[in-house]
């Protein structure tokens, strides 16, 4: 990157720039459409959503199929998973994140570091239109393999090199203290945890590396 920025703000993606719940519901809808066409069943998307709303977080595909009297064959589950990860997400930036990016100053660079399946994360970045909203660089750690997901420092070191800045010139904003802040803290970055109402995960019982600061909206940044 030729231009020199005075500071770099790096965001996590899920439950940081948008609500991951919206992605989950969008994925369920896509799987529901697939099931209607491929299995001839209607309402699977809604059944999955109801399970999710009831607090279920595992085996939602299997159990929802069974709710509708369909055998949860491994091949069927695999197709559902592929449909979920490869669907075009109907998601939007959190309004405060959108305003924050819109009011950016020219001396600040913006980037994203996100874990998760490569295909799915790339589709989210595209759906959110991040490159048209001032994000200079989006790094999906999965492109280097699962070992390079956070807390691996590789993506953070990559950002330092790309922008020619290190330590306190950089800030990482993310939601998950069980993995998000380990690497940036070890590199001397500033860290901010955003705790969005409506987030999927509650990390209260995990082992944690806390951020320097906690906010609920980008207005408090
Ligand atoms: Mg996250």
Coordinates of N, CA and C and ligand atoms in Angstrom, one line a residue:
X1 N 0.8 -1.2 0.0 CA 0.0 0.0 0.0 C 0.9 1.2 0.0
X2 N 0.8 2.1 -1.0 CA 1.7 3.2 -1.2 C 1.4 4.3 -0.2
X3 N 0.1 4.6 -0.1 CA -0.3 5.7 0.7 C 0.0 5.4 2.2
X4 N 0.4 6.4 2.9 CA 0.7 6.3 4.4 C -0.5 6.8 5.2
X5 N -1.1 5.9 5.9 CA -2.2 6.3 6.8 C -1.7 6.5 8.2
X6 N -2.2 7.5 9.0 CA -1.7 7.7 10.3 C -2.3 6.6 11.3
X7 N -3.4 6.1 11.0 CA -3.9 5.0 11.8 C -4.7 4.0 11.0
X8 N -4.8 2.8 11.6 CA -5.5 1.7 10.9 C -6.6 1.1 11.8
X9 N -7.8 1.1 11.4 CA -8.9 0.5 12.2 C -9.3 -0.8 11.5
X10 N -9.1 -1.9 12.2 CA -9.4 -3.2 11.7 C -10.7 -3.8 12.4
X11 N -11.6 -4.3 11.6 CA -12.8 -4.8 12.2 C -12.9 -6.3 12.0
X12 N -13.4 -7.0 13.0 CA -13.9 -8.4 12.8 C -15.2 -8.2 12.0
X13 N -15.8 -9.3 11.5 CA -17.0 -9.2 10.6 C -18.3 -9.6 11.4
X14 N -18.4 -10.8 11.7 CA -19.6 -11.4 12.3 C -19.9 -10.8 13.7
X15 N -21.0 -10.2 13.9 CA -21.4 -9.6 15.2 C -20.6 -8.4 15.6
X16 N -19.8 -7.9 14.6 CA -19.1 -6.7 14.8 C -19.6 -5.6 13.8
X17 N -19.5 -5.9 12.5 CA -20.0 -4.9 11.5 C -21.5 -5.1 11.2
X18 N -22.0 -6.3 11.4 CA -23.4 -6.6 11.2 C -23.8 -7.7 12.2
X19 N -25.1 -8.0 12.3 CA -25.6 -9.0 13.2 C -25.5 -10.4 12.6
X20 N -24.8 -11.3 13.1 CA -24.6 -12.6 12.5 C -26.0 -13.4 12.4
X21 N -26.9 -13.1 13.4 CA -28.2 -13.6 13.4 C -28.9 -13.4 12.0
X22 N -28.7 -12.2 11.4 CA -29.3 -12.0 10.1 C -28.7 -12.9 9.0
X23 N -27.4 -13.2 9.1 CA -26.9 -14.2 8.2 C -27.5 -15.6 8.4
X24 N -27.6 -16.0 9.6 CA -28.2 -17.3 9.9 C -29.6 -17.4 9.3
X25 N -30.4 -16.4 9.6 CA -31.8 -16.4 9.1 C -31.8 -16.4 7.5
X26 N -30.9 -15.6 6.9 CA -30.8 -15.6 5.5 C -30.4 -17.0 4.9
X27 N -29.5 -17.6 5.6 CA -29.1 -19.0 5.3 C -30.2 -20.0 5.4
X28 N -30.9 -19.9 6.5 CA -32.1 -20.8 6.7 C -33.1 -20.7 5.5
X29 N -33.3 -19.4 5.1 CA -34.3 -19.2 4.1 C -33.8 -19.8 2.8
X30 N -32.5 -19.7 2.5 CA -31.9 -20.3 1.3 C -32.0 -21.8 1.3
X31 N -31.8 -22.4 2.5 CA -31.9 -23.9 2.7 C -33.4 -24.3 2.5
X32 N -34.3 -23.5 3.0 CA -35.7 -23.7 2.9 C -36.1 -23.8 1.4
X33 N -35.6 -22.8 0.6 CA -35.9 -22.8 -0.8 C -35.3 -24.0 -1.5
X34 N -34.1 -24.4 -1.1 CA -33.5 -25.6 -1.7 C -34.4 -26.8 -1.4
X35 N -34.8 -26.9 -0.1 CA -35.6 -28.1 0.3 C -36.9 -28.2 -0.4
X36 N -37.5 -27.0 -0.7 CA -38.8 -27.0 -1.4 C -38.6 -27.5 -2.8
X37 N -37.5 -27.1 -3.4 CA -37.2 -27.6 -4.8 C -36.7 -29.0 -4.9
X38 N -35.8 -29.4 -4.0 CA -35.1 -30.7 -4.1 C -35.9 -31.8 -3.3
X39 N -36.5 -31.4 -2.2 CA -37.2 -32.5 -1.4 C -38.7 -32.4 -1.5
X40 N -39.2 -31.3 -2.0 CA -40.6 -31.1 -2.1 C -41.3 -30.8 -0.7
X41 N -40.5 -30.3 0.2 CA -41.1 -29.9 1.5 C -41.2 -28.4 1.6
X42 N -42.2 -27.9 2.2 CA -42.3 -26.5 2.5 C -42.2 -26.2 3.9
X43 N -41.7 -25.0 4.3 CA -41.6 -24.6 5.7 C -40.4 -25.0 6.4
X44 N -39.4 -25.6 5.7 CA -38.2 -26.0 6.5 C -37.4 -24.8 7.0
X45 N -37.3 -23.7 6.2 CA -36.6 -22.5 6.7 C -37.2 -22.0 8.0
X46 N -38.5 -21.9 8.0 CA -39.2 -21.4 9.2 C -39.0 -22.3 10.4
X47 N -39.0 -23.6 10.2 CA -38.8 -24.6 11.3 C -37.4 -24.4 11.9
X48 N -36.4 -24.2 11.0 CA -35.1 -24.0 11.5 C -35.0 -22.7 12.3
X49 N -35.6 -21.7 11.8 CA -35.6 -20.4 12.5 C -36.3 -20.5 13.9
X50 N -37.4 -21.2 13.9 CA -38.0 -21.4 15.2 C -37.1 -22.1 16.2
X51 N -36.4 -23.1 15.7 CA -35.5 -23.8 16.6 C -34.4 -22.9 17.1
X52 N -33.9 -22.1 16.2 CA -32.8 -21.1 16.5 C -33.4 -20.2 17.6
X53 N -34.6 -19.6 17.3 CA -35.2 -18.7 18.3 C -35.4 -19.3 19.6
X54 N -35.6 -20.6 19.6 CA -35.8 -21.3 20.9 C -34.5 -21.6 21.6
X55 N -33.4 -21.2 21.0 CA -32.1 -21.4 21.7 C -31.3 -22.5 21.2
X56 N -31.8 -23.3 20.2 CA -31.0 -24.4 19.7 C -29.8 -23.9 18.9
X57 N -28.7 -24.5 19.1 CA -27.5 -24.0 18.3 C -26.8 -25.2 17.7
X58 N -27.2 -26.4 17.9 CA -26.6 -27.6 17.3 C -27.6 -28.5 16.7
X59 N -27.2 -29.2 15.7 CA -28.1 -30.2 15.0 C -29.4 -29.6 14.5
X60 N -29.4 -28.3 14.2 CA -30.6 -27.7 13.7 C -31.1 -28.3 12.4
X61 N -30.2 -28.6 11.5 CA -30.6 -29.2 10.2 C -31.2 -30.5 10.4
X62 N -30.5 -31.4 11.1 CA -31.0 -32.8 11.4 C -32.4 -32.7 12.0
X63 N -32.5 -32.0 13.1 CA -33.7 -32.0 13.9 C -34.9 -31.4 13.2
X64 N -34.6 -30.4 12.4 CA -35.7 -29.7 11.7 C -36.2 -30.6 10.6
X65 N -35.3 -31.3 9.9 CA -35.8 -32.3 8.9 C -36.7 -33.3 9.6
X66 N -36.3 -33.8 10.7 CA -37.1 -34.8 11.5 C -38.4 -34.3 11.9
X67 N -38.4 -33.0 12.3 CA -39.7 -32.3 12.6 C -40.7 -32.5 11.5
X68 N -40.2 -32.4 10.2 CA -41.0 -32.5 9.1 C -41.2 -33.9 8.5
X69 N -40.7 -34.9 9.3 CA -40.8 -36.3 8.9 C -39.9 -36.8 7.8
X70 N -38.7 -36.0 7.7 CA -37.8 -36.4 6.7 C -36.5 -37.0 7.3
X71 N -36.1 -38.1 6.7 CA -34.9 -38.8 7.2 C -33.7 -37.9 7.0
X72 N -32.9 -37.6 8.1 CA -31.7 -36.8 8.0 C -30.5 -37.5 7.5
X73 N -30.5 -37.9 6.2 CA -29.4 -38.6 5.6 C -28.1 -37.7 5.5
X74 N -26.9 -38.3 5.7 CA -25.7 -37.5 5.7 C -25.6 -36.7 4.4
X75 N -26.0 -37.3 3.2 CA -25.9 -36.6 2.0 C -26.8 -35.4 1.9
X76 N -28.0 -35.5 2.5 CA -29.0 -34.4 2.6 C -28.4 -33.3 3.4
X77 N -27.9 -33.6 4.6 CA -27.3 -32.6 5.5 C -26.1 -31.9 4.8
X78 N -25.3 -32.7 4.0 CA -24.2 -32.1 3.3 C -24.7 -31.1 2.3
X79 N -25.7 -31.4 1.6 CA -26.3 -30.5 0.6 C -26.8 -29.2 1.3
X80 N -27.5 -29.4 2.4 CA -28.0 -28.2 3.1 C -26.9 -27.3 3.6
X81 N -25.8 -27.9 4.1 CA -24.7 -27.1 4.6 C -24.0 -26.4 3.4
X82 N -23.9 -27.0 2.3 CA -23.3 -26.4 1.1 C -24.2 -25.2 0.7
X83 N -25.5 -25.4 0.7 CA -26.5 -24.4 0.3 C -26.4 -23.2 1.2
X84 N -26.3 -23.5 2.5 CA -26.1 -22.5 3.5 C -24.9 -21.6 3.3
X85 N -23.8 -22.3 3.1 CA -22.5 -21.6 3.0 C -22.3 -20.8 1.7
X86 N -23.0 -21.3 0.7 CA -22.8 -20.8 -0.7 C -24.0 -19.9 -1.1
X87 N -24.9 -19.6 -0.2 CA -26.0 -18.8 -0.6 C -25.6 -17.3 -0.6
X88 N -26.4 -16.5 -1.4 CA -26.0 -15.1 -1.4 C -26.7 -14.4 -0.2
X89 N -25.9 -13.9 0.8 CA -26.6 -13.5 2.0 C -27.4 -12.2 1.9
X90 N -28.5 -12.2 2.5 CA -29.3 -10.9 2.6 C -29.0 -10.3 4.0
X91 N -28.0 -9.5 4.0 CA -27.5 -8.9 5.3 C -27.2 -7.5 5.0
X92 N -27.2 -6.7 6.1 CA -26.8 -5.3 6.0 C -26.0 -4.8 7.1
X93 N -25.2 -3.8 6.9 CA -24.3 -3.3 8.0 C -25.2 -2.8 9.1
X94 N -24.7 -3.0 10.4 CA -25.4 -2.3 11.5 C -25.4 -0.8 11.2
X95 N -26.5 -0.1 11.5 CA -26.6 1.3 11.2 C -25.5 2.1 11.7
X96 N -25.1 1.8 13.0 CA -24.0 2.6 13.6 C -22.7 2.4 12.9
X97 N -22.5 1.1 12.4 CA -21.2 0.8 11.7 C -21.2 1.5 10.3
X98 N -22.4 1.6 9.7 CA -22.5 2.3 8.4 C -22.2 3.8 8.6
X99 N -22.8 4.4 9.6 CA -22.5 5.8 9.9 C -21.0 6.0 10.2
X100 N -20.5 5.1 10.9 CA -19.0 5.3 11.3 C -18.2 5.3 10.0
X101 N -18.4 4.3 9.2 CA -17.6 4.2 7.9 C -17.9 5.4 7.0
X102 N -19.1 5.9 7.0 CA -19.5 7.0 6.1 C -18.8 8.3 6.6
X103 N -18.5 8.4 7.9 CA -17.9 9.6 8.4 C -16.4 9.5 8.5
X104 N -15.8 8.6 7.8 CA -14.3 8.3 8.0 C -13.5 9.5 7.5
X105 N -12.3 9.6 8.1 CA -11.4 10.7 7.6 C -10.3 10.0 6.7
X106 N -9.7 10.8 5.9 CA -8.8 10.3 4.9 C -7.5 9.8 5.5
X107 N -7.2 10.1 6.7 CA -6.0 9.7 7.3 C -6.1 8.3 7.9
X108 N -7.3 7.8 8.0 CA -7.5 6.5 8.6 C -7.7 5.4 7.6
X109 N -7.0 4.3 7.7 CA -7.3 3.1 6.8 C -8.2 2.1 7.5
X110 N -9.0 1.4 6.8 CA -9.9 0.4 7.4 C -9.7 -0.9 6.7
X111 N -9.7 -2.0 7.6 CA -9.6 -3.3 7.1 C -10.5 -4.2 7.9
X112 N -10.6 -5.5 7.4 CA -11.4 -6.5 8.1 C -10.5 -7.8 8.2
X113 N -10.6 -8.4 9.4 CA -10.0 -9.7 9.6 C -11.1 -10.6 10.1
X114 N -11.4 -11.6 9.3 CA -12.5 -12.5 9.7 C -12.2 -14.0 9.6
X115 N -12.6 -14.8 10.6 CA -12.5 -16.2 10.5 C -13.8 -16.8 9.8
X116 N -13.8 -18.1 9.6 CA -15.0 -18.7 9.0 C -14.7 -19.3 7.6
X117 N -15.6 -20.1 7.1 CA -15.4 -20.7 5.9 C -15.2 -19.7 4.8
X118 N -14.2 -19.9 4.0 CA -13.7 -18.9 3.0 C -14.9 -18.4 2.1
X119 N -15.6 -19.4 1.5 CA -16.7 -19.0 0.6 C -17.7 -18.2 1.3
X120 N -18.1 -18.5 2.5 CA -19.2 -17.8 3.2 C -18.7 -16.4 3.6
X121 N -17.5 -16.3 4.1 CA -17.0 -15.0 4.5 C -16.8 -14.0 3.3
X122 N -16.4 -14.6 2.2 CA -16.2 -13.7 1.0 C -17.6 -13.2 0.5
X123 N -18.6 -14.1 0.6 CA -19.9 -13.7 0.2 C -20.5 -12.6 1.1
X124 N -20.2 -12.7 2.4 CA -20.7 -11.7 3.3 C -20.0 -10.4 3.0
X125 N -18.7 -10.4 2.8 CA -18.0 -9.1 2.5 C -18.6 -8.5 1.2
X126 N -18.9 -9.3 0.2 CA -19.6 -8.8 -1.0 C -21.0 -8.2 -0.7
X127 N -21.7 -9.0 0.0 CA -23.1 -8.6 0.3 C -23.2 -7.3 1.1
X128 N -22.2 -7.1 1.9 CA -22.2 -5.8 2.7 C -21.6 -4.7 1.9
X129 N -21.1 -4.9 0.8 CA -20.5 -3.9 0.0 C -19.3 -3.2 0.6
X130 N -18.5 -3.9 1.4 CA -17.5 -3.3 2.2 C -16.5 -2.5 1.4
X131 N -16.1 -3.0 0.2 CA -15.1 -2.2 -0.5 C -15.6 -0.9 -1.1
X132 N -16.9 -0.8 -1.2 CA -17.5 0.5 -1.6 C -17.7 1.4 -0.4
X133 N -17.4 1.0 0.8 CA -17.7 1.8 2.0 C -16.5 2.1 2.8
X134 N -15.4 2.1 2.1 CA -14.1 2.6 2.7 C -13.2 1.5 3.3
X135 N -13.7 0.3 3.2 CA -12.8 -0.8 3.7 C -11.7 -1.1 2.6
X136 N -10.4 -0.9 3.0 CA -9.4 -1.0 2.0 C -9.0 -2.5 1.8
X137 N -9.2 -3.3 2.8 CA -8.6 -4.7 2.7 C -9.5 -5.6 3.6
X138 N -9.9 -6.7 3.0 CA -10.7 -7.7 3.8 C -9.9 -9.0 3.8
X139 N -9.5 -9.5 4.9 CA -8.7 -10.7 5.0 C -9.6 -11.8 5.6
X140 N -9.8 -12.9 4.8 CA -10.4 -14.1 5.4 C -9.3 -15.0 5.7
X141 N -9.1 -15.2 7.0 CA -8.0 -16.0 7.5 C -8.0 -17.5 6.9
X142 N -9.2 -17.9 6.6 CA -9.4 -19.3 6.1 C -8.6 -19.5 4.7
X143 N -8.2 -18.4 4.1 CA -7.5 -18.6 2.8 C -6.1 -19.2 3.0
X144 N -5.6 -19.1 4.3 CA -4.3 -19.7 4.7 C -4.6 -21.1 5.4
X145 N -5.8 -21.5 5.5 CA -6.1 -22.7 6.2 C -6.6 -22.5 7.7
X146 N -7.2 -23.5 8.2 CA -7.8 -23.4 9.5 C -6.8 -23.0 10.6
X147 N -5.6 -23.5 10.5 CA -4.5 -23.1 11.5 C -4.3 -21.6 11.6
X148 N -4.7 -20.9 10.6 CA -4.4 -19.5 10.6 C -5.6 -18.6 11.0
X149 N -6.7 -19.3 11.5 CA -7.8 -18.6 12.1 C -7.3 -18.0 13.4
X150 N -8.0 -17.0 13.9 CA -7.6 -16.4 15.2 C -7.6 -17.5 16.2
X151 N -6.8 -17.5 17.2 CA -5.9 -16.4 17.6 C -4.5 -16.4 16.9
X152 N -4.4 -17.1 15.8 CA -3.1 -17.0 15.0 C -2.8 -15.6 14.6
X153 N -1.6 -15.1 14.8 CA -1.3 -13.7 14.5 C -1.1 -13.4 13.0
X154 N -1.1 -14.4 12.1 CA -0.7 -14.1 10.8 C -1.4 -13.0 10.1
X155 N -2.8 -12.9 10.2 CA -3.5 -11.9 9.5 C -3.2 -10.5 10.1
X156 N -2.9 -10.5 11.4 CA -2.6 -9.2 12.0 C -1.2 -8.7 11.5
X157 N -0.3 -9.6 11.4 CA 1.0 -9.2 11.0 C 1.0 -8.8 9.5
X158 N 0.1 -9.5 8.7 CA -0.1 -9.1 7.3 C -0.6 -7.7 7.2
X159 N -1.6 -7.3 8.0 CA -2.1 -6.0 8.0 C -1.0 -4.9 8.3
X160 N -0.2 -5.2 9.3 CA 0.9 -4.3 9.7 C 1.8 -4.1 8.5
X161 N 2.1 -5.2 7.8 CA 3.0 -5.0 6.6 C 2.4 -4.3 5.5
X162 N 1.1 -4.6 5.2 CA 0.4 -3.9 4.1 C 0.3 -2.4 4.3
X163 N 0.0 -2.0 5.5 CA -0.1 -0.6 5.8 C 1.1 0.1 6.3
X164 N 2.2 -0.7 6.6 CA 3.4 -0.1 7.1 C 3.3 0.6 8.4
X165 N 2.4 0.1 9.2 CA 2.2 0.6 10.6 C 2.3 -0.6 11.6
X166 N 2.6 -0.2 12.8 CA 2.7 -1.3 13.8 C 2.2 -0.8 15.2
X167 N 1.9 -1.7 16.1 CA 1.6 -1.4 17.4 C 0.4 -0.5 17.6
X168 N 0.6 0.6 18.4 CA -0.5 1.5 18.8 C -1.1 2.3 17.7
X169 N -0.6 2.2 16.4 CA -1.2 2.9 15.3 C -2.4 2.1 14.8
X170 N -2.6 0.9 15.3 CA -3.6 0.0 14.9 C -4.6 -0.3 16.0
X171 N -5.9 -0.5 15.6 CA -6.9 -0.9 16.6 C -7.7 -2.1 16.0
X172 N -8.0 -3.1 16.8 CA -8.9 -4.1 16.4 C -10.2 -4.1 17.1
X173 N -11.3 -4.0 16.4 CA -12.6 -4.0 17.0 C -13.3 -5.3 16.7
X174 N -13.7 -6.0 17.7 CA -14.3 -7.4 17.5 C -15.2 -7.7 18.7
X175 N -15.8 -8.9 18.6 CA -16.8 -9.2 19.7 C -16.4 -10.4 20.6
X176 N -15.4 -11.2 20.2 CA -15.2 -12.5 20.9 C -13.9 -12.5 21.7
X177 N -13.9 -12.3 23.0 CA -12.7 -12.3 23.8 C -12.0 -13.7 23.9
X178 N -12.7 -14.8 23.5 CA -12.0 -16.1 23.6 C -11.0 -16.3 22.5
X179 N -11.0 -15.4 21.5 CA -10.0 -15.6 20.4 C -9.6 -14.3 19.7
X180 N -10.4 -13.2 19.8 CA -10.2 -12.1 18.9 C -9.0 -11.2 19.3
X181 N -8.8 -11.1 20.6 CA -7.8 -10.0 21.1 C -6.5 -10.6 21.4
X182 N -6.3 -11.9 21.4 CA -5.0 -12.5 21.7 C -3.8 -11.9 20.9
X183 N -4.0 -12.1 19.5 CA -2.9 -11.7 18.6 C -2.7 -10.1 18.6
X184 N -3.8 -9.3 18.4 CA -3.5 -7.9 18.4 C -2.9 -7.4 19.7
X185 N -3.3 -7.9 20.8 CA -2.8 -7.4 22.1 C -1.3 -7.8 22.1
X186 N -0.9 -9.0 21.7 CA 0.5 -9.4 21.7 C 1.3 -8.5 20.8
X187 N 0.7 -7.9 19.8 CA 1.4 -7.0 18.9 C 1.4 -5.5 19.3
X188 N 0.7 -5.3 20.4 CA 0.7 -3.9 21.0 C -0.4 -3.1 20.3
X189 N -1.4 -3.7 19.7 CA -2.5 -2.9 19.1 C -3.5 -2.4 20.2
X190 N -4.3 -1.5 19.9 CA -5.4 -1.1 20.7 C -6.5 -2.2 20.4
X191 N -7.3 -2.5 21.4 CA -8.4 -3.5 21.2 C -9.7 -2.9 21.8
X192 N -10.7 -3.2 21.1 CA -12.1 -2.7 21.5 C -13.0 -3.9 21.3
X193 N -13.7 -4.2 22.4 CA -14.8 -5.3 22.2 C -16.1 -4.6 22.0
X194 N -16.8 -5.0 21.0 CA -18.2 -4.4 20.7 C -19.2 -5.5 21.1
X195 N -20.1 -5.2 22.0 CA -21.0 -6.1 22.6 C -22.4 -5.7 22.1
X196 N -22.8 -6.2 20.9 CA -24.0 -5.7 20.3 C -25.2 -6.4 20.9
X197 N -26.3 -5.7 21.2 CA -27.5 -6.3 21.6 C -28.0 -7.2 20.4
X198 N -28.4 -8.4 20.6 CA -28.8 -9.2 19.5 C -27.7 -10.1 19.0
X199 N -26.5 -10.0 19.6 CA -25.4 -10.9 19.1 C -25.8 -12.4 19.4
X200 N -25.1 -13.3 18.7 CA -25.5 -14.7 18.8 C -24.8 -15.3 20.1
X201 N -23.5 -15.0 20.3 CA -22.8 -15.7 21.3 C -22.7 -14.8 22.6
X202 N -22.7 -15.5 23.7 CA -22.4 -14.9 25.0 C -21.2 -15.6 25.5
X203 N -20.1 -14.8 25.7 CA -18.8 -15.4 26.0 C -18.5 -15.5 27.4
X204 N -19.5 -15.3 28.3 CA -19.3 -15.1 29.7 C -18.5 -16.3 30.3
X205 N -18.7 -17.5 29.8 CA -18.1 -18.6 30.5 C -16.8 -19.1 29.9
X206 N -16.4 -18.5 28.8 CA -15.2 -19.0 28.2 C -13.9 -18.3 28.8
X207 N -12.8 -19.0 28.5 CA -11.5 -18.4 28.9 C -11.3 -17.2 28.0
X208 N -10.8 -16.1 28.5 CA -10.8 -14.9 27.7 C -9.5 -14.1 27.8
X209 N -9.3 -13.4 26.7 CA -8.3 -12.3 26.7 C -9.1 -11.1 26.4
X210 N -9.3 -10.3 27.4 CA -10.2 -9.1 27.3 C -9.6 -8.0 26.4
X211 N -10.5 -7.2 25.9 CA -10.0 -6.0 25.1 C -9.7 -4.9 26.1
X212 N -9.1 -3.8 25.6 CA -8.8 -2.6 26.4 C -10.1 -1.9 26.8
X213 N -11.1 -2.0 25.9 CA -12.3 -1.2 26.1 C -13.5 -2.0 25.6
X214 N -14.7 -1.7 26.2 CA -15.9 -2.4 25.7 C -16.9 -1.3 25.3
X215 N -17.5 -1.5 24.2 CA -18.5 -0.6 23.7 C -19.7 -1.4 23.2
X216 N -20.9 -0.7 23.1 CA -22.1 -1.4 22.6 C -22.4 -1.0 21.1
X217 N -21.9 0.2 20.8 CA -22.2 0.7 19.4 C -21.0 1.5 18.9
X218 N -20.8 1.6 17.6 CA -19.6 2.3 17.1 C -19.7 3.8 17.5
X219 N -20.9 4.3 17.9 CA -21.0 5.7 18.3 C -20.1 6.0 19.5
X220 N -19.8 4.9 20.3 CA -19.0 5.0 21.5 C -17.5 4.9 21.2
X221 N -17.2 4.6 20.0 CA -15.8 4.4 19.6 C -14.9 5.6 19.9
Ligands
LIG1 MG1 -17.2 -12.0 15.5

